[in-house]
Every structure is written in structure tokens, then in C-alpha cells.
Amino acid sequence: MIRDQETLNILLDNISRFVRERLIPNEERVAETDEIPPEIVAEMKAMGLFGLTIPEAFGGSEVTMEEEVLAMFELGKASPAFRSLIGTTVGIGSQGILFDGTDAQKRKYLPRLATGELIASFALTEPGSGSDAASLTTTAVRDGDDYIVNGTKRYITNAPQAGIFTLMARTNPNEKGAGGISAFIVEAGTPGISFGKRDKKMGQKGAHTCDVIFENCRVPAANLIGGVEGRGFKTAMKVLDKGRIHIASICVAVAERMLAEALRYAADRKQFGQAIGEFQLVQAMLADSKAEIYAARCMVLDAARRRDDGLPVVTEASCAKMFASEMCGRVADRAVQIFGGAGYMSEYGIERFYRDVRLFRIYEGTTQVQQLVIARNMLRELR
Ligand code: COS
């Protein structure tokens, strides 16, 4: 759903210019230093990028899902690390508060998320619990007006920068599955929280993850999301449904960027007396990539519009995330192939994207988890 085409066009133009003039010229610097320069972070804040999905009442711009994916089709054309910095605040870190939080929780945290003063992170995964999210073992035991949290969360995106975590922990030790899990807002400075070393990753330099360790960490009961125990798993799943459409839109954007680079290279690079783009075998790689990007783009937009219409999108979100992330991997592979030897060399940048996009098929639910969700829903509907 597009609320006001003119306002949206201004936003999309601004992001597109920012990508062209500020982010792309800084990509190599980010890859080398593993840091997004502070002046770029400040510009992202000033542009309101952290507050895109936060309601206007709390200082954000309250974009619809369709508007969000259109914005990500632009922002995603730069190295994924830039998107990652705003990604958890726009998405999985904040949306649990928005969907299921109390009014007091919204009033307390959303305004500072909207400005980027606070970065929100999503703490679900653990050393022993990844795809099987309902098996998590971090505990939150009620003690007076607090909960005492113990456990370790792993690979938590933006944890080193985070001001708050949306934390999933088990409040009912007798309920081993999803029903025993509750969601909390935990402030990063709370005593009892410590951080592991920054993970050394295959790609996405500039986007940081690390362990978050809770040792007898006292969290006020007022920070139990929605004030009701046992609803945390569903909150997490709802957040991920939306997050999966968001990630799918980034896959489309990065694939478009890689294809644009491969096309330019194919048009310039000459072998056997002509541009390699004149060869049908290279054309096949360009054409397959174009068609697959178009298909993913249509899926993402359809899923987003359905969500805006209030329709269930669990299956569509998983379909879009699965198809778009796998498509992005294939486009990355073809782009490296079209660049040939240059594709393997870091100075051309395409190998960096090849490594960066590998994550899309893994986080916010692996391709295999998406397959499981899609097929389970099909069988459920049949029954
Ligand atoms: N929206 C709302 N509720 C949902 C839901 C959704 N999308 N998906 C599941 N639920 C509910 C179910 O309805 C069920 O509720 P009831 O017990 O009241 O019926 C409950 O949650 C448990 O669901 P289910 O039995 O399907 O849970 P499973 O343990 O089988 O897990 C998967 C399901 C595998 C889909 C889930 O664990 C998952 O998504 N794993 C991947 C996690 C992930 O993406 N991690 C990445 C971390 S962030 S980078």
C-alpha cells in the first residue's frame, strides 16, 4: 500500500542519491576497516532511516510494508553492511514492541528507536538453538518485580551497538516448547550483561555480530513484552514473518546491483575480437539473472501488499525469502563468472558481494526452514 506517492518518491530519491553519492563511494573503506564511518551513521540518522517503520506518533515515518520494500530496493543497492545497521531497528529488534508491547513500553522505547539514538537488536539464537528456535534454554525466573535472566545468545546482529535487545527467554521451565517462552526488552547497560568478541565473518564487513551473555541479569517485570508470559515465541515468529519480506527485498536490490555491474563489464570487456556480452553463453547468464530478479521482485511486492491488506503472509513471506535469497546466490555466482578472473580479485568488488550475499540464505530462517514452513502450511490448509 502506498499512502502518498509524492512523499514516497521523495524518500526513494533521497535514498537513491545517498546510495550513489555516499554509500557506494565508502564501500571499500567499510570492507577494509570493518566499520561504518561515524559521519555516515549520523547521516543515516538525520535521514530518518532508523525510524522508517516506527509509528508517526512516536516520531517515525510509519511506512507500509510495500513502502518499506520499495525503500529497501534502493538502500540494498549498496553493500549489505549499511542496511544491516538500520535493519534490526527497522525490523526484528523493534517490531516485537510494536506488535505486542504495552503502551508504556512503546512510549518508553519507540521514540528513541525512531531517531537512531537507540539501536534495537533481536536475541533469539543460542549456541544450542538455531533453526529449532523453540528449544532455547535461556531462562528468565520471576523474582519480585524483576526477572533474573541467565543464558547466552549467539550471532546477535548489531549487539555491539545495541541500546536494547528484544530477548526471547524461557519463563516456564516445565514447558519445554514454544509455550514456555516470553519476550523481554532488555537494556544493553543492565548489570549482568556481557558481550563476546566480535565474530569474524565470511563477509558483510562493517556489520557486527557477537555473543550476548546474561548472568543473573535483573530485568524489570515491566519489560516483559505485553506483560504476559508465554507469548514470546509467537512474537518472535510474527517479527520474523515481516523480517523475511524485508530480507527478500534486500536480496532483490543486491542482485540488481551485481547484475548492473556484470552487464557493464560484459559490454566493455573484449575477447575474441568482441564484447563478451555478444556471446550467447554470456547472454544466457545475463538473461537468466534478469528474469529471476524480476520474479523475486514481483513476489516481494505481492507479499508486501498482501501484508498491508491484512492477509496472512506466513507462506508468502517464506516463499519470497527462500526464492529471493537463492536467486541472489545464483546471480552472485554468475556475476563472478562473467567477470572471470577479475571476479575473483577483490579490487573489482564483485567477490565481496559474492561473500556478503551468502548470509541471506541462512539468517532469519535458512532456506530449509522456509521450505518446512511452506510445506507445513500447505498440508495444514489441505487438512
Ligand atoms: N505467526 C504466529 N504464530 C506462529 C507462527 C507465526 N508465523 N509460527 C508459529 N506460530 C505459533 C504456532 O501457531 C504455535 O502456536 P500454538 O502452540 O498456540 O498452536 C507456536 O507458535 C509454535 O509453533 P510451531 O509448532 O510451528 O513451532 P516449531 O517449534 O515447530 O518451529 C519453526 C517452527 C521451525 C518455523 C521456527 O522454529 C523457526 O522459524 N525457526 C527458524 C528461526 C529463525 O528464523 N532464526 C533466525 C534467527 S534471527 S537472524
Short mmCIF file of C-alpha atoms and ligand atoms in Angstrom, two decimals:
data_model
loop_
_atom_site.label_atom_id
_atom_site.label_comp_id
_atom_site.label_asym_id
_atom_site.label_seq_id
_atom_site.Cartn_x
_atom_site.Cartn_y
_atom_site.Cartn_z
CA MET A 1 0.00 0.00 0.00
CA ILE A 2 1.34 3.38 -0.98
CA ARG A 3 -0.11 6.17 1.12
CA ASP A 4 1.17 9.17 -0.78
CA GLN A 5 3.11 8.62 -4.00
CA GLU A 6 4.71 12.06 -3.95
CA THR A 7 6.10 11.74 -0.42
CA LEU A 8 7.29 8.24 -1.22
CA ASN A 9 9.06 9.42 -4.38
CA ILE A 10 10.97 12.00 -2.35
CA LEU A 11 12.05 9.31 0.13
CA LEU A 12 13.11 6.92 -2.64
CA ASP A 13 15.01 9.67 -4.48
CA ASN A 14 16.79 10.65 -1.27
CA ILE A 15 17.83 7.08 -0.53
CA SER A 16 18.91 6.50 -4.11
CA ARG A 17 21.09 9.65 -4.07
CA PHE A 18 22.52 8.70 -0.66
CA VAL A 19 23.43 5.25 -2.01
CA ARG A 20 25.08 6.71 -5.10
CA GLU A 21 26.89 9.65 -3.53
CA ARG A 22 27.71 8.46 -0.02
CA LEU A 23 27.41 4.71 0.44
CA ILE A 24 28.89 3.24 -2.74
CA PRO A 25 31.99 5.51 -2.56
CA ASN A 26 32.54 4.27 1.03
CA GLU A 27 32.07 0.54 0.40
CA GLU A 28 35.73 -0.33 0.17
CA ARG A 29 36.58 1.69 3.24
CA VAL A 30 33.91 -0.18 5.22
CA ALA A 31 35.20 -3.53 3.95
CA GLU A 32 38.77 -2.62 4.94
CA THR A 33 38.08 -1.08 8.33
CA ASP A 34 35.10 -3.28 9.30
CA GLU A 35 33.40 -0.07 10.49
CA ILE A 36 30.73 2.18 9.05
CA PRO A 37 32.20 5.70 9.31
CA PRO A 38 30.52 7.72 12.07
CA GLU A 39 29.61 10.52 9.67
CA ILE A 40 27.64 8.04 7.54
CA VAL A 41 25.83 6.76 10.64
CA ALA A 42 24.97 10.37 11.52
CA GLU A 43 23.63 10.95 8.00
CA MET A 44 21.51 7.79 8.24
CA LYS A 45 20.03 9.11 11.47
CA ALA A 46 19.40 12.55 10.00
CA MET A 47 17.61 10.97 7.03
CA GLY A 48 15.27 9.15 9.40
CA LEU A 49 16.33 5.71 8.19
CA PHE A 50 16.24 4.19 11.68
CA GLY A 51 12.66 5.34 12.15
CA LEU A 52 11.17 4.15 8.88
CA THR A 53 8.78 1.61 10.43
CA ILE A 54 8.15 3.33 13.76
CA PRO A 55 4.66 4.92 14.02
CA GLU A 56 4.42 8.64 13.36
CA ALA A 57 3.03 9.10 16.88
CA PHE A 58 6.44 8.02 18.19
CA GLY A 59 8.49 10.08 15.76
CA GLY A 60 8.95 7.61 12.91
CA SER A 61 7.67 7.69 9.35
CA GLU A 62 5.44 4.61 9.70
CA VAL A 63 6.00 3.26 6.21
CA THR A 64 3.74 0.47 4.99
CA MET A 65 5.28 -2.87 4.06
CA GLU A 66 5.10 -2.00 0.37
CA GLU A 67 6.81 1.33 1.01
CA GLU A 68 9.41 -0.41 3.15
CA VAL A 69 10.35 -2.89 0.43
CA LEU A 70 10.48 -0.11 -2.17
CA ALA A 71 12.85 1.80 0.13
CA MET A 72 14.96 -1.34 0.60
CA PHE A 73 15.08 -1.91 -3.17
CA GLU A 74 17.09 1.37 -3.16
CA LEU A 75 19.12 1.07 0.05
CA GLY A 76 20.02 -2.54 -0.75
CA LYS A 77 21.97 -1.47 -3.82
CA ALA A 78 24.89 -0.56 -1.55
CA SER A 79 26.95 -3.08 0.44
CA PRO A 80 24.65 -5.05 2.76
CA ALA A 81 26.50 -3.80 5.85
CA PHE A 82 24.86 -0.36 5.55
CA ARG A 83 21.37 -1.87 5.53
CA SER A 84 22.32 -4.16 8.38
CA LEU A 85 23.00 -1.22 10.70
CA ILE A 86 19.43 0.09 10.40
CA GLY A 87 17.94 -3.36 9.71
CA THR A 88 17.43 -4.59 13.25
CA THR A 89 15.99 -1.27 14.46
CA VAL A 90 13.64 -1.01 11.48
CA GLY A 91 12.80 -4.70 11.74
CA ILE A 92 13.40 -7.65 14.03
CA GLY A 93 14.67 -5.65 17.03
CA SER A 94 11.78 -3.19 17.28
CA GLN A 95 8.74 -4.88 15.78
CA GLY A 96 8.07 -7.14 18.77
CA ILE A 97 7.50 -3.99 20.87
CA LEU A 98 5.29 -2.56 18.14
CA PHE A 99 3.20 -5.70 17.63
CA ASP A 100 2.80 -6.90 21.20
CA GLY A 101 4.24 -4.29 23.58
CA THR A 102 2.20 -2.34 26.11
CA ASP A 103 1.51 1.37 25.57
CA ALA A 104 4.04 2.20 28.29
CA GLN A 105 6.72 0.09 26.58
CA LYS A 106 6.03 1.77 23.25
CA ARG A 107 6.15 5.24 24.79
CA LYS A 108 9.40 4.46 26.58
CA TYR A 109 11.40 2.95 23.72
CA LEU A 110 9.97 3.71 20.29
CA PRO A 111 10.79 7.45 20.17
CA ARG A 112 14.47 6.78 20.81
CA LEU A 113 14.49 3.97 18.26
CA ALA A 114 12.94 6.30 15.68
CA THR A 115 15.83 8.76 15.92
CA GLY A 116 18.51 6.07 15.96
CA GLU A 117 19.58 7.15 19.46
CA LEU A 118 18.86 3.55 20.48
CA ILE A 119 19.66 0.62 18.23
CA ALA A 120 17.49 -2.44 18.74
CA SER A 121 18.78 -5.98 18.40
CA PHE A 122 16.92 -9.32 18.26
CA ALA A 123 18.21 -12.01 20.61
CA LEU A 124 16.72 -15.40 19.75
CA THR A 125 19.54 -17.70 18.55
CA GLU A 126 21.66 -19.57 21.09
CA PRO A 127 24.66 -21.90 20.89
CA GLY A 128 22.29 -24.88 21.06
CA SER A 129 19.22 -23.38 19.38
CA GLY A 130 19.21 -22.06 15.82
CA SER A 131 16.60 -23.36 13.38
CA ASP A 132 14.85 -25.08 16.30
CA ALA A 133 14.09 -21.77 17.95
CA ALA A 134 11.53 -23.24 20.37
CA SER A 135 14.26 -25.28 22.08
CA LEU A 136 16.01 -22.21 23.50
CA THR A 137 17.34 -22.58 27.06
CA THR A 138 17.97 -19.00 28.26
CA THR A 139 15.87 -18.65 31.41
CA ALA A 140 14.01 -15.73 32.96
CA VAL A 141 12.89 -16.52 36.51
CA ARG A 142 10.49 -14.19 38.27
CA ASP A 143 11.86 -12.64 41.47
CA GLY A 144 9.69 -9.91 42.97
CA ASP A 145 9.34 -7.09 40.46
CA ASP A 146 12.12 -8.47 38.26
CA TYR A 147 13.07 -11.46 36.19
CA ILE A 148 16.53 -12.94 36.59
CA VAL A 149 17.93 -13.86 33.19
CA ASN A 150 20.65 -16.44 32.55
CA GLY A 151 21.89 -17.76 29.23
CA THR A 152 23.88 -16.98 26.09
CA LYS A 153 22.61 -15.59 22.80
CA ARG A 154 24.71 -16.14 19.68
CA TYR A 155 25.45 -14.31 16.38
CA ILE A 156 23.37 -11.34 17.51
CA THR A 157 23.41 -8.71 14.77
CA ASN A 158 24.27 -5.20 15.97
CA ALA A 159 24.79 -6.45 19.54
CA PRO A 160 27.95 -4.33 19.96
CA GLN A 161 25.96 -1.19 19.02
CA ALA A 162 22.64 -2.10 20.60
CA GLY A 163 20.86 0.03 23.19
CA ILE A 164 18.14 -2.56 23.73
CA PHE A 165 17.56 -6.23 22.97
CA THR A 166 14.31 -7.98 22.22
CA LEU A 167 15.18 -11.09 24.17
CA MET A 168 13.43 -14.43 24.00
CA ALA A 169 13.82 -16.44 27.22
CA ARG A 170 12.07 -19.32 28.92
CA THR A 171 9.88 -18.23 31.82
CA ASN A 172 8.28 -21.64 32.31
CA PRO A 173 10.93 -24.36 32.75
CA ASN A 174 8.23 -27.06 32.80
CA GLU A 175 7.10 -26.12 29.31
CA LYS A 176 9.97 -27.19 27.05
CA GLY A 177 8.46 -25.94 23.79
CA ALA A 178 7.27 -22.66 22.35
CA GLY A 179 4.64 -22.06 25.06
CA GLY A 180 7.27 -21.58 27.78
CA ILE A 181 8.98 -18.68 26.01
CA SER A 182 8.46 -14.98 26.78
CA ALA A 183 9.83 -11.85 25.12
CA PHE A 184 11.53 -9.04 27.03
CA ILE A 185 13.01 -5.65 26.34
CA VAL A 186 16.45 -5.64 27.92
CA GLU A 187 18.56 -2.51 28.07
CA ALA A 188 22.14 -3.14 26.98
CA GLY A 189 23.64 -1.43 30.03
CA THR A 190 21.85 -3.68 32.53
CA PRO A 191 24.29 -5.21 35.05
CA GLY A 192 24.86 -8.90 34.29
CA ILE A 193 25.12 -8.47 30.52
CA SER A 194 28.47 -9.02 28.84
CA PHE A 195 29.49 -9.35 25.22
CA GLY A 196 31.63 -11.89 23.42
CA LYS A 197 34.34 -10.94 20.94
CA ARG A 198 33.09 -9.63 17.60
CA ASP A 199 32.57 -12.62 15.32
CA LYS A 200 34.95 -12.93 12.36
CA LYS A 201 32.65 -13.47 9.42
CA MET A 202 32.89 -14.61 5.79
CA GLY A 203 31.55 -11.27 4.59
CA GLN A 204 29.40 -8.25 5.43
CA LYS A 205 32.35 -6.43 6.96
CA GLY A 206 31.04 -3.41 8.84
CA ALA A 207 28.04 -5.39 10.13
CA HIS A 208 28.81 -6.75 13.55
CA THR A 209 27.62 -9.78 15.47
CA CYS A 210 28.69 -11.27 18.78
CA ASP A 211 27.52 -13.37 21.71
CA VAL A 212 25.43 -11.68 24.38
CA ILE A 213 25.83 -13.31 27.78
CA PHE A 214 23.32 -12.89 30.58
CA GLU A 215 24.49 -13.78 34.10
CA ASN A 216 21.95 -13.17 36.85
CA CYS A 217 20.80 -10.15 34.87
CA ARG A 218 17.84 -8.42 36.55
CA VAL A 219 15.22 -7.26 34.07
CA PRO A 220 12.22 -5.35 35.40
CA ALA A 221 8.95 -7.28 35.04
CA ALA A 222 7.61 -4.10 33.40
CA ASN A 223 9.82 -5.05 30.42
CA LEU A 224 8.03 -8.32 29.72
CA ILE A 225 6.63 -7.55 26.25
CA GLY A 226 2.87 -7.18 26.51
CA GLY A 227 3.02 -8.00 30.22
CA VAL A 228 2.02 -11.62 29.58
CA GLU A 229 4.24 -14.69 29.87
CA GLY A 230 4.35 -17.45 27.27
CA ARG A 231 3.75 -15.33 24.19
CA GLY A 232 7.36 -14.68 23.24
CA PHE A 233 7.70 -17.38 20.61
CA LYS A 234 4.69 -16.11 18.70
CA THR A 235 6.02 -12.56 18.95
CA ALA A 236 9.33 -13.78 17.50
CA MET A 237 7.61 -15.64 14.65
CA LYS A 238 5.47 -12.62 13.72
CA VAL A 239 8.57 -10.45 13.73
CA LEU A 240 10.37 -12.94 11.50
CA ASP A 241 7.47 -13.13 9.03
CA LYS A 242 7.87 -9.43 8.41
CA GLY A 243 11.66 -9.64 8.55
CA ARG A 244 11.67 -12.29 5.85
CA ILE A 245 9.88 -9.99 3.39
CA HIS A 246 12.38 -7.26 4.28
CA ILE A 247 15.39 -9.55 3.67
CA ALA A 248 13.86 -10.72 0.39
CA SER A 249 13.69 -7.09 -0.77
CA ILE A 250 17.38 -6.64 0.03
CA CYS A 251 18.20 -9.77 -1.98
CA VAL A 252 16.44 -8.22 -4.98
CA ALA A 253 18.35 -4.98 -4.58
CA VAL A 254 21.79 -6.53 -4.21
CA ALA A 255 21.10 -8.85 -7.16
CA GLU A 256 20.17 -5.81 -9.28
CA ARG A 257 23.41 -4.13 -8.30
CA MET A 258 25.50 -7.19 -9.16
CA LEU A 259 23.71 -7.67 -12.47
CA ALA A 260 24.21 -4.00 -13.39
CA GLU A 261 27.95 -4.40 -12.74
CA ALA A 262 28.13 -7.68 -14.68
CA LEU A 263 26.24 -6.14 -17.61
CA ARG A 264 28.59 -3.17 -17.75
CA TYR A 265 31.59 -5.48 -17.62
CA ALA A 266 30.13 -7.75 -20.32
CA ALA A 267 29.60 -4.73 -22.56
CA ASP A 268 33.16 -3.39 -22.04
CA ARG A 269 35.32 -6.49 -21.84
CA LYS A 270 36.52 -7.72 -25.21
CA GLN A 271 37.65 -11.23 -26.08
CA PHE A 272 37.87 -12.94 -29.47
CA GLY A 273 37.52 -9.50 -31.02
CA GLN A 274 34.20 -8.52 -29.50
CA ALA A 275 32.49 -7.63 -26.23
CA ILE A 276 31.90 -10.80 -24.22
CA GLY A 277 28.26 -9.70 -23.87
CA GLU A 278 27.86 -10.51 -27.57
CA PHE A 279 28.41 -14.20 -26.84
CA GLN A 280 25.22 -16.17 -26.31
CA LEU A 281 26.62 -18.13 -23.36
CA VAL A 282 27.23 -14.87 -21.50
CA GLN A 283 23.86 -13.53 -22.65
CA ALA A 284 22.19 -16.59 -21.12
CA MET A 285 23.69 -15.73 -17.72
CA LEU A 286 22.55 -12.11 -18.04
CA ALA A 287 19.05 -13.08 -19.17
CA ASP A 288 18.51 -15.75 -16.52
CA SER A 289 19.58 -13.27 -13.86
CA LYS A 290 17.27 -10.56 -15.19
CA ALA A 291 14.26 -12.90 -15.27
CA GLU A 292 14.92 -14.32 -11.81
CA ILE A 293 15.34 -10.86 -10.29
CA TYR A 294 12.06 -9.80 -11.90
CA ALA A 295 10.30 -12.87 -10.47
CA ALA A 296 11.68 -12.22 -6.98
CA ARG A 297 10.74 -8.54 -7.19
CA CYS A 298 7.15 -9.45 -8.08
CA MET A 299 6.97 -11.96 -5.22
CA VAL A 300 8.32 -9.48 -2.69
CA LEU A 301 5.90 -6.76 -3.77
CA ASP A 302 2.96 -9.17 -3.74
CA ALA A 303 3.81 -10.45 -0.26
CA ALA A 304 4.22 -6.87 0.98
CA ARG A 305 0.88 -5.76 -0.48
CA ARG A 306 -0.89 -8.78 0.99
CA ARG A 307 0.52 -7.95 4.38
CA ASP A 308 -0.63 -4.34 4.04
CA ASP A 309 -4.11 -5.68 3.17
CA GLY A 310 -4.16 -7.59 6.46
CA LEU A 311 -3.97 -11.01 4.78
CA PRO A 312 -1.92 -13.86 6.29
CA VAL A 313 1.56 -13.93 4.74
CA VAL A 314 3.45 -16.64 6.60
CA THR A 315 3.70 -18.80 3.47
CA GLU A 316 4.29 -15.88 1.10
CA ALA A 317 7.00 -14.39 3.33
CA SER A 318 8.83 -17.71 3.39
CA CYS A 319 8.38 -18.20 -0.38
CA ALA A 320 9.73 -14.71 -1.08
CA LYS A 321 12.67 -15.08 1.32
CA MET A 322 13.58 -18.52 0.00
CA PHE A 323 13.30 -17.64 -3.68
CA ALA A 324 14.93 -14.22 -3.44
CA SER A 325 17.89 -15.34 -1.33
CA GLU A 326 18.57 -18.39 -3.51
CA MET A 327 18.18 -16.22 -6.62
CA CYS A 328 20.64 -13.71 -5.16
CA GLY A 329 23.17 -16.50 -4.65
CA ARG A 330 22.81 -17.62 -8.27
CA VAL A 331 23.14 -14.05 -9.56
CA ALA A 332 26.27 -13.54 -7.43
CA ASP A 333 27.78 -16.70 -8.86
CA ARG A 334 27.02 -15.69 -12.45
CA ALA A 335 28.34 -12.17 -11.84
CA VAL A 336 31.68 -13.58 -10.66
CA GLN A 337 31.66 -15.90 -13.70
CA ILE A 338 31.03 -13.04 -16.13
CA PHE A 339 33.87 -11.04 -14.57
CA GLY A 340 36.08 -14.13 -14.97
CA GLY A 341 39.50 -13.77 -13.35
CA ALA A 342 38.62 -10.21 -12.34
CA GLY A 343 35.61 -11.59 -10.48
CA TYR A 344 37.95 -13.41 -8.13
CA MET A 345 40.03 -10.30 -7.40
CA SER A 346 39.00 -8.07 -4.57
CA GLU A 347 39.72 -4.79 -6.40
CA TYR A 348 36.67 -5.35 -8.63
CA GLY A 349 34.38 -5.70 -5.61
CA ILE A 350 32.21 -8.44 -7.05
CA GLU A 351 33.80 -11.17 -4.92
CA ARG A 352 32.88 -9.11 -1.86
CA PHE A 353 29.22 -9.20 -2.83
CA TYR A 354 29.53 -12.93 -3.51
CA ARG A 355 30.62 -13.43 0.10
CA ASP A 356 28.20 -10.85 1.52
CA VAL A 357 25.07 -12.40 -0.01
CA ARG A 358 25.82 -15.92 1.22
CA LEU A 359 24.29 -14.93 4.54
CA PHE A 360 20.86 -14.24 3.02
CA ARG A 361 20.22 -17.96 2.59
CA ILE A 362 20.96 -18.54 6.27
CA TYR A 363 19.75 -15.81 8.61
CA GLU A 364 16.14 -15.04 9.55
CA GLY A 365 15.49 -18.69 8.74
CA THR A 366 17.55 -20.91 6.44
CA THR A 367 16.19 -21.96 3.06
CA GLN A 368 15.42 -25.32 4.66
CA VAL A 369 13.37 -23.65 7.42
CA GLN A 370 11.43 -21.71 4.77
CA GLN A 371 10.75 -24.98 2.91
CA LEU A 372 9.50 -26.52 6.14
CA VAL A 373 7.21 -23.55 6.86
CA ILE A 374 5.79 -23.50 3.31
CA ALA A 375 5.13 -27.25 3.12
CA ARG A 376 3.66 -27.41 6.64
CA ASN A 377 1.24 -24.63 5.81
CA MET A 378 0.23 -26.37 2.58
CA LEU A 379 -0.53 -29.58 4.47
CA ARG A 380 -2.36 -27.66 7.20
CA GLU A 381 -4.58 -25.97 4.61
CA LEU A 382 -5.31 -29.33 2.99
CA ARG A 383 -6.45 -30.70 6.33
N1 COS B 1 2.99 -16.34 13.48
C1 COS B 1 2.29 -16.51 14.63
N2 COS B 1 2.37 -17.65 15.38
C2 COS B 1 3.16 -18.63 14.92
C3 COS B 1 3.90 -18.52 13.73
C4 COS B 1 3.79 -17.32 13.00
N3 COS B 1 4.46 -17.14 11.86
N4 COS B 1 4.60 -19.64 13.54
C5 COS B 1 4.31 -20.46 14.57
N5 COS B 1 3.43 -19.84 15.41
C6 COS B 1 2.83 -20.37 16.61
C7 COS B 1 2.11 -21.67 16.30
O1 COS B 1 0.79 -21.43 15.89
C8 COS B 1 2.17 -22.42 17.61
O2 COS B 1 1.18 -21.90 18.48
P1 COS B 1 0.16 -22.90 19.26
O3 COS B 1 1.06 -23.75 20.12
O4 COS B 1 -0.70 -21.97 20.04
O5 COS B 1 -0.52 -23.67 18.21
C9 COS B 1 3.52 -22.00 18.19
O6 COS B 1 3.86 -20.74 17.55
C10 COS B 1 4.61 -22.99 17.91
O7 COS B 1 4.70 -23.16 16.52
P2 COS B 1 5.32 -24.44 15.82
O8 COS B 1 4.76 -25.67 16.49
O9 COS B 1 5.13 -24.28 14.37
O10 COS B 1 6.85 -24.30 16.23
P3 COS B 1 8.10 -25.19 15.83
O11 COS B 1 8.89 -25.41 17.02
O12 COS B 1 7.66 -26.37 15.04
O13 COS B 1 9.01 -24.18 14.94
C11 COS B 1 9.90 -23.08 13.00
C12 COS B 1 8.71 -23.66 13.79
C13 COS B 1 10.92 -24.09 12.55
C14 COS B 1 9.21 -22.45 11.81
C15 COS B 1 10.59 -21.97 13.84
O14 COS B 1 11.31 -22.53 14.90
C16 COS B 1 11.53 -21.11 13.02
O15 COS B 1 11.09 -20.19 12.32
N6 COS B 1 12.85 -21.36 13.10
C17 COS B 1 13.84 -20.54 12.48
C18 COS B 1 14.23 -19.46 13.41
C19 COS B 1 14.92 -18.35 12.71
O16 COS B 1 14.48 -17.85 11.71
N7 COS B 1 16.05 -17.96 13.28
C20 COS B 1 16.79 -16.88 12.78
C21 COS B 1 17.08 -16.01 13.94
S1 COS B 1 17.02 -14.34 13.56
S2 COS B 1 18.56 -13.97 12.46
#
